[in-house]
PDB file of C-alpha atoms in Angstrom:
ATOM      1  CA  MET S   1       0.000   0.000   0.000  1.00 31.00           C
ATOM      2  CA  ARG S   2       1.365   3.434  -0.835  1.00 29.00           C
ATOM      3  CA  GLU S   3       0.239   6.998  -0.907  1.00 35.00           C
ATOM      4  CA  ALA S   4      -0.592   8.387  -4.333  1.00 42.00           C
ATOM      5  CA  GLY S   5      -1.214  11.668  -6.052  1.00 41.00           C
ATOM      6  CA  ALA S   6      -0.615  15.234  -5.035  1.00 39.00           C
ATOM      7  CA  ALA S   7      -3.661  15.055  -2.796  1.00 43.00           C
ATOM      8  CA  GLY S   8      -2.064  12.321  -0.694  1.00 44.00           C
ATOM      9  CA  ALA S   9      -4.813   9.827  -1.467  1.00 47.00           C
ATOM     10  CA  ALA S  10      -4.231   6.253  -0.463  1.00 50.00           C
ATOM     11  CA  GLY S  11      -3.986   3.710  -3.240  1.00 52.00           C
ATOM     12  CA  VAL S  12      -5.258   0.166  -2.916  1.00 47.00           C
ATOM     13  CA  GLY S  13      -4.712  -2.351  -5.659  1.00 44.00           C
ATOM     14  CA  ARG S  14      -5.722  -5.895  -6.478  1.00 40.00           C
ATOM     15  CA  ALA S  15      -3.636  -8.723  -7.869  1.00 35.00           C
ATOM     16  CA  GLY S  16      -1.860  -7.673 -11.026  1.00 35.00           C
ATOM     17  CA  GLU S  17       0.215  -4.716 -12.038  1.00 34.00           C
ATOM     18  CA  GLY S  18       0.029  -1.676  -9.795  1.00 35.00           C
ATOM     19  CA  GLY S  19      -1.718   1.190 -11.539  1.00 34.00           C
ATOM     20  CA  PRO S  20      -1.794   4.835 -10.537  1.00 33.00           C
ATOM     21  CA  GLY S  21      -1.707   4.815  -6.762  1.00 34.00           C
ATOM     22  CA  GLY S  22      -2.200   1.065  -6.607  1.00 34.00           C
ATOM     23  CA  ALA S  23      -0.193  -1.629  -4.933  1.00 31.00           C
ATOM     24  CA  ALA S  24      -0.757  -5.262  -5.771  1.00 30.00           C
ATOM     25  CA  ALA S  25      -2.894  -7.078  -3.250  1.00 32.00           C
ATOM     26  CA  SER S  26      -3.486 -10.771  -3.091  1.00 30.00           C
ATOM     27  CA  ARG S  27      -5.992 -11.230  -0.306  1.00 32.00           C
ATOM     28  CA  GLY S  28      -9.051 -13.494  -0.414  1.00 35.00           C
ATOM     29  CA  GLY S  29     -12.269 -11.794  -1.365  1.00 36.00           C
ATOM     30  CA  SER S  30     -15.990 -11.479  -1.574  1.00 35.00           C
ATOM     31  CA  GLY S  31     -18.505 -12.532  -4.173  1.00 34.00           C
ATOM     32  CA  ILE S  32     -18.053  -9.972  -6.920  1.00 36.00           C
ATOM     33  CA  GLU S  33     -17.493 -12.800  -9.372  1.00 35.00           C
ATOM     34  CA  ALA S  34     -21.275 -12.987  -9.679  1.00 33.00           C
ATOM     35  CA  ALA S  35     -21.446  -9.312 -10.597  1.00 36.00           C
ATOM     36  CA  SER S  36     -18.993  -9.881 -13.404  1.00 38.00           C
ATOM     37  CA  ARG S  37     -21.230 -12.580 -14.895  1.00 37.00           C
ATOM     38  CA  GLY S  38     -24.100 -10.154 -15.473  1.00 39.00           C
ATOM     39  CA  GLY S  39     -23.483  -9.636 -19.201  1.00 36.00           C
ATOM     40  CA  SER S  40     -21.873  -6.216 -19.056  1.00 36.00           C
ATOM     41  CA  GLY S  41     -18.488  -4.560 -19.269  1.00 38.00           C
ATOM     42  CA  ILE S  42     -15.435  -6.154 -20.785  1.00 38.00           C
ATOM     43  CA  GLU S  43     -16.660  -9.748 -20.660  1.00 37.00           C
ATOM     44  CA  ALA S  44     -19.813  -8.874 -22.593  1.00 35.00           C
ATOM     45  CA  ALA S  45     -17.773  -6.936 -25.105  1.00 34.00           C
ATOM     46  CA  SER S  46     -15.568  -9.938 -25.728  1.00 33.00           C
ATOM     47  CA  ARG S  47     -18.694 -12.027 -26.376  1.00 34.00           C
ATOM     48  CA  GLY S  48     -20.057  -9.486 -28.853  1.00 34.00           C
ATOM     49  CA  GLY S  49     -22.462  -7.766 -26.454  1.00 34.00           C
ATOM     50  CA  SER S  50     -22.480  -4.201 -25.164  1.00 34.00           C
ATOM     51  CA  GLY S  51     -19.286  -2.952 -23.609  1.00 35.00           C
ATOM     52  CA  ILE S  52     -15.933  -1.717 -24.789  1.00 33.00           C
ATOM     53  CA  GLU S  53     -16.633  -1.664 -28.529  1.00 30.00           C
ATOM     54  CA  ALA S  54     -19.798   0.375 -28.022  1.00 32.00           C
ATOM     55  CA  ALA S  55     -17.924   2.846 -25.846  1.00 32.00           C
ATOM     56  CA  SER S  56     -15.038   3.271 -28.266  1.00 31.00           C
ATOM     57  CA  ARG S  57     -17.158   5.230 -30.717  1.00 34.00           C
ATOM     58  CA  GLY S  58     -16.200   8.520 -29.099  1.00 37.00           C
ATOM     59  CA  GLY S  59     -17.446  11.042 -26.588  1.00 40.00           C
ATOM     60  CA  SER S  60     -16.197  11.886 -23.141  1.00 40.00           C
ATOM     61  CA  GLY S  61     -17.265  11.271 -19.579  1.00 45.00           C
ATOM     62  CA  ALA S  62     -20.619   9.573 -19.211  1.00 46.00           C
ATOM     63  CA  GLU S  63     -21.155   9.714 -22.977  1.00 51.00           C
ATOM     64  CA  ALA S  64     -18.023   7.615 -23.590  1.00 62.00           C
ATOM     65  CA  ALA S  65     -18.577   4.809 -21.112  1.00 76.00           C
ATOM     66  CA  SER S  66     -21.037   2.210 -22.325  1.00 85.00           C
ATOM     67  CA  ARG S  67     -24.103   1.217 -20.356  1.00 85.00           C
ATOM     68  CA  GLY S  68     -22.515  -2.160 -19.673  1.00 86.00           C
ATOM     69  CA  GLU S  69     -19.347  -0.618 -18.269  1.00 87.00           C
ATOM     70  CA  LEU S  70     -21.323   1.790 -16.093  1.00 90.00           C
ATOM     71  CA  ALA S  71     -23.553  -1.027 -14.833  1.00 91.00           C
ATOM     72  CA  PHE S  72     -20.492  -3.104 -13.975  1.00 91.00           C
ATOM     73  CA  ALA S  73     -18.840  -0.127 -12.208  1.00 93.00           C
ATOM     74  CA  ARG S  74     -22.044   0.463 -10.232  1.00 94.00           C
ATOM     75  CA  ARG S  75     -22.072  -3.189  -9.129  1.00 93.00           C
ATOM     76  CA  LEU S  76     -18.468  -2.807  -7.986  1.00 94.00           C
ATOM     77  CA  ALA S  77     -19.480   0.373  -6.141  1.00 95.00           C
ATOM     78  CA  ARG S  78     -22.313  -1.481  -4.366  1.00 95.00           C
ATOM     79  CA  SER S  79     -19.802  -4.082  -3.184  1.00 94.00           C
ATOM     80  CA  LEU S  80     -17.606  -1.298  -1.810  1.00 96.00           C
ATOM     81  CA  VAL S  81     -20.601   0.431  -0.193  1.00 95.00           C
ATOM     82  CA  ALA S  82     -21.346  -2.840   1.619  1.00 93.00           C
ATOM     83  CA  GLU S  83     -17.924  -2.544   3.299  1.00 93.00           C
ATOM     84  CA  CYS S  84     -18.062   1.153   4.160  1.00 94.00           C
ATOM     85  CA  ASP S  85     -20.353   4.130   3.748  1.00 94.00           C
ATOM     86  CA  PRO S  86     -18.494   6.240   1.173  1.00 97.00           C
ATOM     87  CA  LEU S  87     -19.580   9.710   0.185  1.00 97.00           C
ATOM     88  CA  ALA S  88     -18.972   8.801  -3.454  1.00 98.00           C
ATOM     89  CA  VAL S  89     -17.446   6.229  -5.778  1.00 98.00           C
ATOM     90  CA  LEU S  90     -16.005   7.519  -9.057  1.00 98.00           C
ATOM     91  CA  LEU S  91     -15.054   5.641 -12.213  1.00 97.00           C
ATOM     92  CA  PHE S  92     -12.045   7.118 -14.027  1.00 97.00           C
ATOM     93  CA  GLY S  93      -9.441   6.140 -16.582  1.00 95.00           C
ATOM     94  CA  SER S  94     -10.058   4.135 -19.722  1.00 93.00           C
ATOM     95  CA  TRP S  95     -13.408   2.747 -18.562  1.00 94.00           C
ATOM     96  CA  ALA S  96     -14.751   6.273 -18.016  1.00 94.00           C
ATOM     97  CA  LYS S  97     -13.289   7.504 -21.309  1.00 93.00           C
ATOM     98  CA  GLY S  98     -14.649   4.583 -23.298  1.00 91.00           C
ATOM     99  CA  THR S  99     -11.178   3.510 -24.423  1.00 92.00           C
ATOM    100  CA  ALA S 100     -10.865   0.343 -22.329  1.00 91.00           C
ATOM    101  CA  ASN S 101      -9.953  -2.983 -23.856  1.00 90.00           C
ATOM    102  CA  VAL S 102      -9.826  -6.530 -22.503  1.00 89.00           C
ATOM    103  CA  HIS S 103      -6.472  -5.755 -20.840  1.00 91.00           C
ATOM    104  CA  SER S 104      -7.637  -2.554 -19.099  1.00 93.00           C
ATOM    105  CA  ASP S 105      -7.996  -2.305 -15.362  1.00 94.00           C
ATOM    106  CA  VAL S 106     -10.979  -0.719 -13.639  1.00 95.00           C
ATOM    107  CA  ASP S 107     -10.017   2.541 -11.895  1.00 97.00           C
ATOM    108  CA  LEU S 108     -12.202   3.702  -9.000  1.00 97.00           C
ATOM    109  CA  VAL S 109     -11.936   6.513  -6.449  1.00 98.00           C
ATOM    110  CA  VAL S 110     -13.696   5.841  -3.144  1.00 98.00           C
ATOM    111  CA  VAL S 111     -14.354   9.107  -1.270  1.00 98.00           C
ATOM    112  CA  LEU S 112     -14.478   8.387   2.474  1.00 98.00           C
ATOM    113  CA  ARG S 113     -15.320  10.730   5.338  1.00 97.00           C
ATOM    114  CA  GLU S 114     -11.876  10.165   6.892  1.00 97.00           C
ATOM    115  CA  ARG S 115      -8.621   8.352   6.192  1.00 97.00           C
ATOM    116  CA  PRO S 116      -9.235   4.595   6.139  1.00 97.00           C
ATOM    117  CA  SER S 117      -7.901   2.277   8.808  1.00 97.00           C
ATOM    118  CA  PRO S 118      -5.743  -0.671   7.754  1.00 97.00           C
ATOM    119  CA  MET S 119      -8.737  -2.946   8.461  1.00 97.00           C
ATOM    120  CA  LEU S 120     -10.978  -0.933   6.138  1.00 97.00           C
ATOM    121  CA  ARG S 121      -8.315  -0.936   3.418  1.00 95.00           C
ATOM    122  CA  ALA S 122      -8.124  -4.737   3.675  1.00 95.00           C
ATOM    123  CA  ALA S 123     -11.923  -5.029   3.554  1.00 96.00           C
ATOM    124  CA  LEU S 124     -12.062  -2.885   0.407  1.00 96.00           C
ATOM    125  CA  GLU S 125      -9.319  -4.992  -1.188  1.00 91.00           C
ATOM    126  CA  ASP S 126     -11.334  -8.099  -0.349  1.00 93.00           C
ATOM    127  CA  ALA S 127     -14.505  -6.572  -1.802  1.00 93.00           C
ATOM    128  CA  VAL S 128     -12.958  -6.361  -5.273  1.00 92.00           C
ATOM    129  CA  HIS S 129     -10.893  -9.543  -5.111  1.00 89.00           C
ATOM    130  CA  GLY S 130     -13.148 -11.771  -7.224  1.00 86.00           C
ATOM    131  CA  VAL S 131     -13.302  -9.439 -10.220  1.00 88.00           C
ATOM    132  CA  PRO S 132     -11.798 -11.036 -13.343  1.00 88.00           C
ATOM    133  CA  MET S 133      -9.682  -7.952 -14.096  1.00 89.00           C
ATOM    134  CA  HIS S 134      -7.390  -5.727 -12.048  1.00 93.00           C
ATOM    135  CA  VAL S 135      -9.242  -3.133  -9.963  1.00 95.00           C
ATOM    136  CA  ASP S 136      -7.295  -0.072  -8.849  1.00 95.00           C
ATOM    137  CA  LEU S 137      -8.812   1.788  -5.893  1.00 96.00           C
ATOM    138  CA  LEU S 138      -7.809   5.272  -4.784  1.00 97.00           C
ATOM    139  CA  LEU S 139      -9.069   6.130  -1.301  1.00 97.00           C
ATOM    140  CA  TRP S 140      -9.728   9.850  -0.931  1.00 98.00           C
ATOM    141  CA  THR S 141     -11.237  12.137   1.688  1.00 97.00           C
ATOM    142  CA  PRO S 142     -13.164  15.367   1.007  1.00 97.00           C
ATOM    143  CA  ALA S 143      -9.850  17.201   1.536  1.00 96.00           C
ATOM    144  CA  ASP S 144      -8.339  15.171  -1.322  1.00 97.00           C
ATOM    145  CA  VAL S 145     -11.285  16.092  -3.561  1.00 97.00           C
ATOM    146  CA  GLU S 146     -10.763  19.761  -2.703  1.00 96.00           C
ATOM    147  CA  ALA S 147      -7.019  19.492  -3.436  1.00 96.00           C
ATOM    148  CA  ALA S 148      -7.804  17.849  -6.787  1.00 97.00           C
ATOM    149  CA  ARG S 149     -10.176  20.685  -7.659  1.00 96.00           C
ATOM    150  CA  ALA S 150      -7.511  23.228  -6.693  1.00 97.00           C
ATOM    151  CA  ASP S 151      -4.900  21.639  -8.981  1.00 97.00           C
ATOM    152  CA  PRO S 152      -6.681  20.502 -12.157  1.00 95.00           C
ATOM    153  CA  ALA S 153      -3.341  20.004 -13.955  1.00 96.00           C
ATOM    154  CA  GLY S 154      -2.052  17.549 -11.326  1.00 96.00           C
ATOM    155  CA  PHE S 155      -2.663  13.810 -11.232  1.00 96.00           C
ATOM    156  CA  ALA S 156      -5.594  13.991  -8.803  1.00 96.00           C
ATOM    157  CA  GLY S 157      -7.105  16.882 -10.763  1.00 96.00           C
ATOM    158  CA  SER S 158      -6.938  14.922 -13.996  1.00 95.00           C
ATOM    159  CA  VAL S 159      -8.543  11.930 -12.271  1.00 97.00           C
ATOM    160  CA  LEU S 160     -11.374  14.109 -11.005  1.00 95.00           C
ATOM    161  CA  SER S 161     -11.944  15.935 -14.294  1.00 94.00           C
ATOM    162  CA  GLY S 162     -12.421  12.690 -16.234  1.00 93.00           C
ATOM    163  CA  ALA S 163     -14.363  10.793 -13.572  1.00 96.00           C
ATOM    164  CA  ILE S 164     -17.956   9.587 -13.630  1.00 96.00           C
ATOM    165  CA  VAL S 165     -19.813   9.388 -10.296  1.00 96.00           C
ATOM    166  CA  VAL S 166     -21.213   5.843 -10.022  1.00 96.00           C
ATOM    167  CA  HIS S 167     -22.375   6.161  -6.399  1.00 97.00           C
ATOM    168  CA  GLY S 168     -23.211   9.055  -4.098  1.00 96.00           C
ATOM    169  CA  LEU S 169     -22.256  12.699  -4.526  1.00 94.00           C
ATOM    170  CA  LEU S 170     -18.921  14.475  -4.553  1.00 91.00           C
ATOM    171  CA  PRO S 171     -18.452  16.523  -1.394  1.00 86.00           C
ATOM    172  CA  SER S 172     -18.457  20.297  -1.656  1.00 80.00           C
ATOM    173  CA  ALA S 173     -15.688  22.483  -0.250  1.00 62.00           C
ATOM    174  CA  SER S 174     -17.752  23.041   2.921  1.00 55.00           C
ATOM    175  CA  GLU S 175     -17.594  19.289   3.707  1.00 52.00           C
ATOM    176  CA  ARG S 176     -13.793  19.254   3.919  1.00 48.00           C
ATOM    177  CA  SER S 177     -12.415  17.001   6.639  1.00 45.00           C
TER     178      SER S 177
END
């Protein structure tokens, strides 16, 4: 586990290559495998259904991500919500842009009310363990969101500017921790 980004957000990764702010994790997990069998996202795209190919036709933000990818990201978010009560869960990176392929990881920001304990970090790692692709989690607080807004050219700012909210609401500046 390592700190990531100018905002000091914690990165949590899952087995595979570490992405932005992610460290590889290899802990046992929960039942997200079932969510990945729902006919959406990358697996559906590889079977000819909705997913990556549909999203690659252009656009940005919510317009770029396909319905299947958003549905899959929302199922991941629900699994994370079951472990904690985040203010928001954001999808960013290639899945949000609609440029993901079968080798892409799923990048999520989980906005928590306060810095996570080691136990919560482990629980969040476990919650995404059964997913058939790498999931990279960034754990932010409202202060990290504010720092990202203040520095749109930095890493955290670029994450925030291209993100799609898949659960909850982004905190305003008045909710800073």
